[in-house]
Amino acid sequence: YQRRVREAVVSTQSTGAHLRACVICVLDITEQCGYSLKQQCELFNNIKPLFANKPIIIALNKIDTKRPEDLSAEEKAMLEETFKKDDNHLIIPMSTFTKEGVSEVQNTACDALLAHRIEQKMSGNKVDNIVNRLHVAQPKDGTRAPHIPEAVLAKRAGIKPVEVRKLEREMELELGDDYILDLKKHYDLPNPDDKYDDIPEIWEGHNIADFVDPDILKKLEDLEKEEAMLEEAGVYASDEEDLTEEQMEIREKAGLIRKEKAVIRHKHRLNKHRNRTPVSDRVIMKKQGIKRARSLSRVDPDTAMEIDAKMQTKKSKPGRDISGLRDAKQVKEVKRLKKRSQIKMNQFGRAGEADRHISAKLPKHLFSGKRGAGKTERR
């Protein structure tokens, strides 16, 4: 049974013989796996030739149960004999239960694999072509001393540092109401006394005197005389005098036409309300139910005064909701029938015939199944 197990382990380990990887051999020093420490070392010696020229790390597992220091002298000697230091085998204790040493094994394996791959590349023939293209700059003197700023050296020597200029905000907080903003005190001028001049000699790096002409008033007077002569010569005159007699006549006729149109438009506005057919007072009185003046003489004075007030007061038209109804009783009945007709519509969430209704956004017969050839018109 042990022989078959050993052969199975060897066959599985041989599959990684051609891989460029780092080999981690995990040993159970507590012997709880069913194999003694001697059998595990023999198994490692059998598979060791398969992992030639590969970095190998020996992980002593289950140190939470048994520490490497607790091993007997014979077991320690056997481990030293199996994993010789000459073979560059790294022995790292770990415990997968308490996670002690697991990260160290992972980091060591990664570093060993990286160093192994670099060593293989450097030993190949392709490295010569690449190394010739690389150039690593070296200092001429061979050594470069660290550069320490003078302010740091002065601080170390105990020398008082140079006072830092106060900010305007700090001065404002210190002086309070007595603070006055002075923007000219930082002007960089050759003569500091020129900072507060009304017109400084130097402004933004330019000399003001270079832009001042001493004969500017005389030149201005000559320019004004020249402009007066041009105006007298008619240089600035308008182009109206250049029009021909025919053009002047067309302009006068256009003005008369515009004036006549304005008069016609004004007369039309005045006669706008005069084109309506006149309505006699008899028709108006008949519509309003008022008797004629001749009939008013036969009525008593109180009734005549009431009719006269009725004539003066314009009767308002009835509203559209009561138009065509005889009395208040009929109006009340109409409103009751109107309210009753709204009950069924309210049951459907006040949805009327003008409201949009979508029964199904994705109809089943349009969005199911596969489309065959010639059935792409419904998309």
Short mmCIF file of C-alpha atoms in Angstrom, two decimals, residues 36-321:
data_model
loop_
_atom_site.label_atom_id
_atom_site.label_comp_id
_atom_site.label_asym_id
_atom_site.label_seq_id
_atom_site.Cartn_x
_atom_site.Cartn_y
_atom_site.Cartn_z
CA SER A 36 6.76 9.09 9.48
CA LEU A 37 9.32 11.83 9.07
CA LYS A 38 11.78 9.28 7.66
CA GLN A 39 9.31 8.19 4.96
CA GLN A 40 8.68 11.81 4.00
CA CYS A 41 12.42 12.44 3.66
CA GLU A 42 12.82 9.33 1.50
CA LEU A 43 9.98 10.50 -0.72
CA PHE A 44 11.69 13.88 -1.14
CA ASN A 45 14.97 12.18 -2.10
CA ASN A 46 13.13 10.17 -4.76
CA ILE A 47 11.50 13.16 -6.43
CA LYS A 48 14.44 15.53 -5.94
CA PRO A 49 16.10 14.77 -9.33
CA LEU A 50 12.90 15.85 -11.12
CA PHE A 51 13.28 19.38 -9.79
CA ALA A 52 16.87 19.99 -10.71
CA ASN A 53 17.84 23.63 -11.40
CA LYS A 54 14.69 24.85 -9.64
CA PRO A 55 14.44 26.74 -6.34
CA ILE A 56 13.13 24.45 -3.59
CA ILE A 57 11.65 25.60 -0.26
CA ILE A 58 11.05 23.18 2.64
CA ALA A 59 8.00 24.12 4.75
CA LEU A 60 7.80 22.43 8.16
CA ASN A 61 4.04 22.40 8.78
CA LYS A 62 1.97 22.09 12.00
CA ILE A 63 4.36 23.99 14.25
CA ASP A 64 1.34 24.98 16.34
CA THR A 65 1.33 21.34 17.61
CA LYS A 66 5.04 20.58 17.59
CA ARG A 67 7.91 23.04 17.23
CA PRO A 68 11.12 22.20 15.30
CA GLU A 69 13.04 22.62 18.56
CA ASP A 70 11.06 19.73 20.06
CA LEU A 71 12.40 17.23 17.51
CA SER A 72 14.81 14.57 18.66
CA ALA A 73 18.49 14.64 17.82
CA GLU A 74 18.10 11.83 15.30
CA GLU A 75 15.24 13.65 13.48
CA LYS A 76 17.23 16.89 13.39
CA ALA A 77 20.23 15.09 11.96
CA MET A 78 18.05 13.41 9.35
CA LEU A 79 16.59 16.77 8.27
CA GLU A 80 20.05 18.31 8.03
CA GLU A 81 21.27 15.35 5.99
CA THR A 82 18.26 15.45 3.63
CA PHE A 83 18.14 19.19 3.17
CA LYS A 84 21.76 20.18 2.91
CA LYS A 85 22.71 23.82 2.92
CA ASP A 86 24.90 23.26 -0.11
CA ASP A 87 21.79 22.58 -2.19
CA ASN A 88 20.38 26.05 -1.28
CA HIS A 89 17.27 24.52 0.28
CA LEU A 90 15.43 27.05 2.44
CA ILE A 91 13.73 25.56 5.53
CA ILE A 92 10.85 27.70 6.89
CA PRO A 93 8.52 26.61 9.71
CA MET A 94 4.83 27.45 9.30
CA SER A 95 1.32 26.56 10.45
CA THR A 96 -1.67 26.65 8.14
CA PHE A 97 -3.96 26.54 11.17
CA THR A 98 -2.66 29.67 12.92
CA LYS A 99 -1.33 31.25 9.65
CA GLU A 100 2.10 31.61 11.25
CA GLY A 101 4.87 31.72 8.66
CA VAL A 102 2.51 31.29 5.67
CA SER A 103 3.13 34.78 4.29
CA GLU A 104 6.89 34.32 4.80
CA VAL A 105 6.79 31.13 2.71
CA GLN A 106 4.84 32.89 -0.06
CA ASN A 107 7.16 35.91 -0.19
CA THR A 108 10.28 33.75 -0.08
CA ALA A 109 8.98 31.58 -2.92
CA CYS A 110 8.19 34.61 -5.09
CA ASP A 111 11.59 36.20 -4.48
CA ALA A 112 13.40 32.93 -5.16
CA LEU A 113 11.48 32.35 -8.40
CA LEU A 114 12.18 35.90 -9.58
CA ALA A 115 15.89 35.62 -8.83
CA HIS A 116 16.01 32.23 -10.58
CA ARG A 117 14.38 33.55 -13.74
CA ILE A 118 16.68 36.58 -13.86
CA GLU A 119 19.69 34.32 -13.45
CA GLN A 120 18.51 32.13 -16.32
CA LYS A 121 18.01 35.14 -18.59
CA MET A 122 21.40 36.57 -17.74
CA SER A 123 23.11 33.27 -18.53
CA GLY A 124 21.52 33.03 -22.00
CA ASN A 125 22.90 34.21 -25.34
CA LYS A 126 20.27 36.89 -25.89
CA VAL A 127 21.50 38.95 -22.97
CA ASP A 128 24.61 40.14 -24.79
CA ASN A 129 22.56 41.92 -27.45
CA ILE A 130 20.46 43.68 -24.82
CA VAL A 131 23.28 44.58 -22.42
CA ASN A 132 25.16 46.36 -25.20
CA ARG A 133 22.24 48.75 -25.61
CA LEU A 134 22.04 49.66 -21.94
CA HIS A 135 24.11 52.40 -20.35
CA VAL A 136 24.18 53.07 -16.62
CA ALA A 137 25.50 56.53 -15.84
CA GLN A 138 28.09 56.71 -13.07
CA PRO A 139 29.39 59.84 -11.30
CA LYS A 140 32.82 61.05 -12.34
CA ASP A 141 34.21 61.28 -8.84
CA GLY A 142 32.83 57.89 -7.94
CA THR A 143 31.09 59.16 -4.79
CA ARG A 144 28.32 61.69 -4.40
CA ALA A 145 27.94 63.32 -1.02
CA PRO A 146 24.42 64.06 0.20
CA HIS A 147 23.22 67.62 -0.39
CA ILE A 148 21.92 69.32 2.73
CA PRO A 149 20.32 72.78 2.37
CA GLU A 150 22.02 75.69 4.08
CA ALA A 151 18.94 76.45 6.14
CA VAL A 152 19.05 72.96 7.64
CA LEU A 153 22.76 73.24 8.40
CA ALA A 154 22.21 76.63 10.04
CA LYS A 155 19.38 75.21 12.13
CA ARG A 156 21.59 72.32 13.25
CA ALA A 157 24.41 74.71 14.12
CA GLY A 158 22.04 76.79 16.24
CA ILE A 159 22.23 79.89 14.04
CA LYS A 160 19.11 82.06 14.16
CA PRO A 161 17.25 81.72 10.87
CA VAL A 162 16.38 84.69 8.71
CA GLU A 163 13.09 86.29 9.68
CA VAL A 164 10.27 85.43 7.38
CA ARG A 165 8.27 88.34 5.96
CA LYS A 166 4.90 88.78 7.61
CA LEU A 167 1.84 88.26 5.52
CA GLU A 168 -0.67 91.04 5.03
CA ARG A 169 -3.30 88.92 6.78
CA GLU A 170 -1.07 88.52 9.84
CA MET A 171 -0.44 92.27 9.95
CA GLU A 172 -4.17 92.94 9.65
CA LEU A 173 -4.93 90.67 12.61
CA GLU A 174 -2.12 92.23 14.65
CA LEU A 175 -2.96 95.91 14.01
CA GLY A 176 -6.74 95.58 13.91
CA ASP A 177 -8.50 98.86 13.05
CA ASP A 178 -5.18 100.68 12.58
CA TYR A 179 -4.24 98.47 9.61
CA ILE A 180 -4.02 100.21 6.23
CA LEU A 181 -3.47 98.25 3.04
CA ASP A 182 -0.33 99.50 1.33
CA LEU A 183 0.32 97.90 -2.07
CA LYS A 184 3.19 100.22 -3.05
CA LYS A 185 5.63 99.17 -0.33
CA HIS A 186 6.62 96.07 -2.29
CA TYR A 187 7.46 97.92 -5.51
CA ASP A 188 10.90 96.90 -6.79
CA LEU A 189 12.42 100.22 -7.90
CA PRO A 190 16.05 101.37 -8.02
CA ASN A 191 15.19 104.31 -5.77
CA PRO A 192 12.87 103.30 -2.91
CA ASP A 193 11.73 106.92 -2.51
CA ASP A 194 9.94 106.73 -5.86
CA LYS A 195 7.43 104.15 -4.63
CA TYR A 196 4.87 106.70 -3.51
CA ASP A 197 5.15 109.11 -6.46
CA ASP A 198 1.92 109.95 -8.27
CA ILE A 199 3.47 108.92 -11.56
CA PRO A 200 6.50 106.69 -11.02
CA GLU A 201 9.43 106.88 -13.35
CA ILE A 202 9.38 103.12 -13.88
CA TRP A 203 6.19 101.16 -14.39
CA GLU A 204 6.17 97.39 -15.10
CA GLY A 205 9.74 97.51 -16.35
CA HIS A 206 9.18 100.45 -18.74
CA ASN A 207 10.38 104.02 -18.44
CA ILE A 208 7.45 106.44 -18.39
CA ALA A 209 9.57 109.18 -19.94
CA ASP A 210 9.88 107.14 -23.12
CA PHE A 211 6.14 107.51 -23.72
CA VAL A 212 5.83 111.26 -22.98
CA ASP A 213 6.10 113.72 -25.89
CA PRO A 214 7.03 117.30 -24.87
CA ASP A 215 5.47 118.75 -28.10
CA ILE A 216 2.13 116.98 -27.68
CA LEU A 217 0.11 120.21 -27.24
CA LYS A 218 1.56 121.78 -30.38
CA LYS A 219 0.86 118.64 -32.37
CA LEU A 220 -2.72 118.59 -31.10
CA GLU A 221 -3.25 122.19 -32.23
CA ASP A 222 -1.87 121.39 -35.71
CA LEU A 223 -4.16 118.37 -35.93
CA GLU A 224 -7.24 120.46 -35.06
CA LYS A 225 -6.34 123.03 -37.74
CA GLU A 226 -5.98 120.26 -40.31
CA GLU A 227 -9.41 118.85 -39.40
CA ALA A 228 -11.00 122.32 -39.77
CA MET A 229 -9.51 122.70 -43.24
CA LEU A 230 -10.84 119.28 -44.27
CA GLU A 231 -14.35 120.20 -43.12
CA GLU A 232 -14.26 123.47 -45.09
CA ALA A 233 -13.08 121.58 -48.17
CA GLY A 234 -16.15 119.30 -47.89
CA VAL A 235 -14.30 116.05 -47.29
CA TYR A 236 -16.75 115.00 -44.57
CA ALA A 237 -19.87 116.23 -46.43
CA SER A 238 -22.64 113.66 -47.04
CA ASP A 239 -23.30 112.10 -50.43
CA GLU A 240 -26.80 113.68 -50.78
CA GLU A 241 -25.50 116.49 -52.94
CA ASP A 242 -24.23 113.97 -55.47
CA LEU A 243 -27.76 112.76 -56.30
CA THR A 244 -29.14 113.46 -59.77
CA GLU A 245 -32.41 115.32 -60.45
CA GLU A 246 -34.19 112.07 -61.28
CA GLN A 247 -33.14 110.48 -57.97
CA MET A 248 -34.28 113.58 -56.04
CA GLU A 249 -37.69 113.43 -57.77
CA ILE A 250 -38.11 109.74 -56.89
CA ARG A 251 -37.27 110.49 -53.25
CA GLU A 252 -39.90 113.28 -53.08
CA LYS A 253 -42.59 111.04 -54.59
CA ALA A 254 -41.79 108.27 -52.12
CA GLY A 255 -42.25 110.72 -49.24
CA LEU A 256 -45.66 111.81 -50.58
CA ILE A 257 -46.76 108.20 -50.96
CA ARG A 258 -45.82 107.37 -47.37
CA LYS A 259 -47.67 110.45 -46.13
CA GLU A 260 -50.85 109.52 -48.09
CA LYS A 261 -50.78 105.99 -46.70
CA ALA A 262 -50.60 107.33 -43.16
CA VAL A 263 -53.67 109.58 -43.79
CA ILE A 264 -55.70 106.65 -45.22
CA ARG A 265 -54.78 104.45 -42.27
CA HIS A 266 -55.90 107.16 -39.82
CA LYS A 267 -59.28 107.66 -41.60
CA HIS A 268 -59.92 103.91 -41.55
CA ARG A 269 -59.45 103.80 -37.79
CA LEU A 270 -61.91 106.68 -37.31
CA ASN A 271 -64.61 105.08 -39.52
CA LYS A 272 -64.14 101.58 -38.15
CA HIS A 273 -67.19 101.67 -35.83
CA ARG A 274 -69.43 103.65 -38.20
CA ASN A 275 -69.92 100.82 -40.71
CA ARG A 276 -72.14 98.79 -38.40
CA THR A 277 -75.93 98.64 -38.99
CA PRO A 278 -77.74 100.90 -36.50
CA VAL A 279 -80.17 99.20 -34.10
CA SER A 280 -83.30 101.10 -33.05
CA ASP A 281 -84.18 101.71 -29.43
CA ARG A 282 -87.44 99.80 -29.91
CA VAL A 283 -85.57 96.58 -30.67
CA ILE A 284 -83.28 97.02 -27.66
CA MET A 285 -86.23 97.70 -25.36
CA LYS A 286 -88.11 94.68 -26.68
CA LYS A 287 -85.14 92.37 -26.03
CA GLN A 288 -84.76 93.67 -22.48
CA GLY A 289 -88.52 93.50 -21.74
CA ILE A 290 -88.93 97.25 -21.22
CA LYS A 291 -92.04 99.15 -22.29
CA ARG A 292 -91.93 102.13 -24.60
CA ALA A 293 -91.94 105.63 -23.26
CA ARG A 294 -95.54 106.19 -24.43
CA SER A 295 -96.74 103.26 -22.29
CA LEU A 296 -94.86 104.52 -19.27
CA SER A 297 -97.30 107.41 -18.90
CA ARG A 298 -100.10 104.95 -18.08
CA VAL A 299 -98.14 103.33 -15.23
CA ASP A 300 -97.93 104.61 -11.68
CA PRO A 301 -94.87 106.67 -10.76
CA ASP A 302 -93.18 103.94 -8.61
CA THR A 303 -93.40 101.36 -11.36
CA ALA A 304 -92.18 103.90 -13.88
CA MET A 305 -89.10 104.63 -11.76
CA GLU A 306 -88.38 100.87 -11.47
CA ILE A 307 -88.68 100.42 -15.23
CA ASP A 308 -86.48 103.44 -15.79
CA ALA A 309 -83.76 101.95 -13.55
CA LYS A 310 -84.13 98.66 -15.40
CA MET A 311 -83.54 100.45 -18.69
CA GLN A 312 -80.38 102.06 -17.34
CA THR A 313 -79.02 98.80 -15.96
CA LYS A 314 -77.75 96.40 -18.60
CA LYS A 315 -79.03 92.91 -18.13
CA SER A 316 -76.13 90.38 -17.87
CA LYS A 317 -76.18 87.26 -20.00
CA PRO A 318 -76.78 83.96 -18.18
CA GLY A 319 -73.87 81.54 -17.76
CA ARG A 320 -73.35 78.64 -20.13
CA ASP A 321 -74.07 76.10 -17.38
#
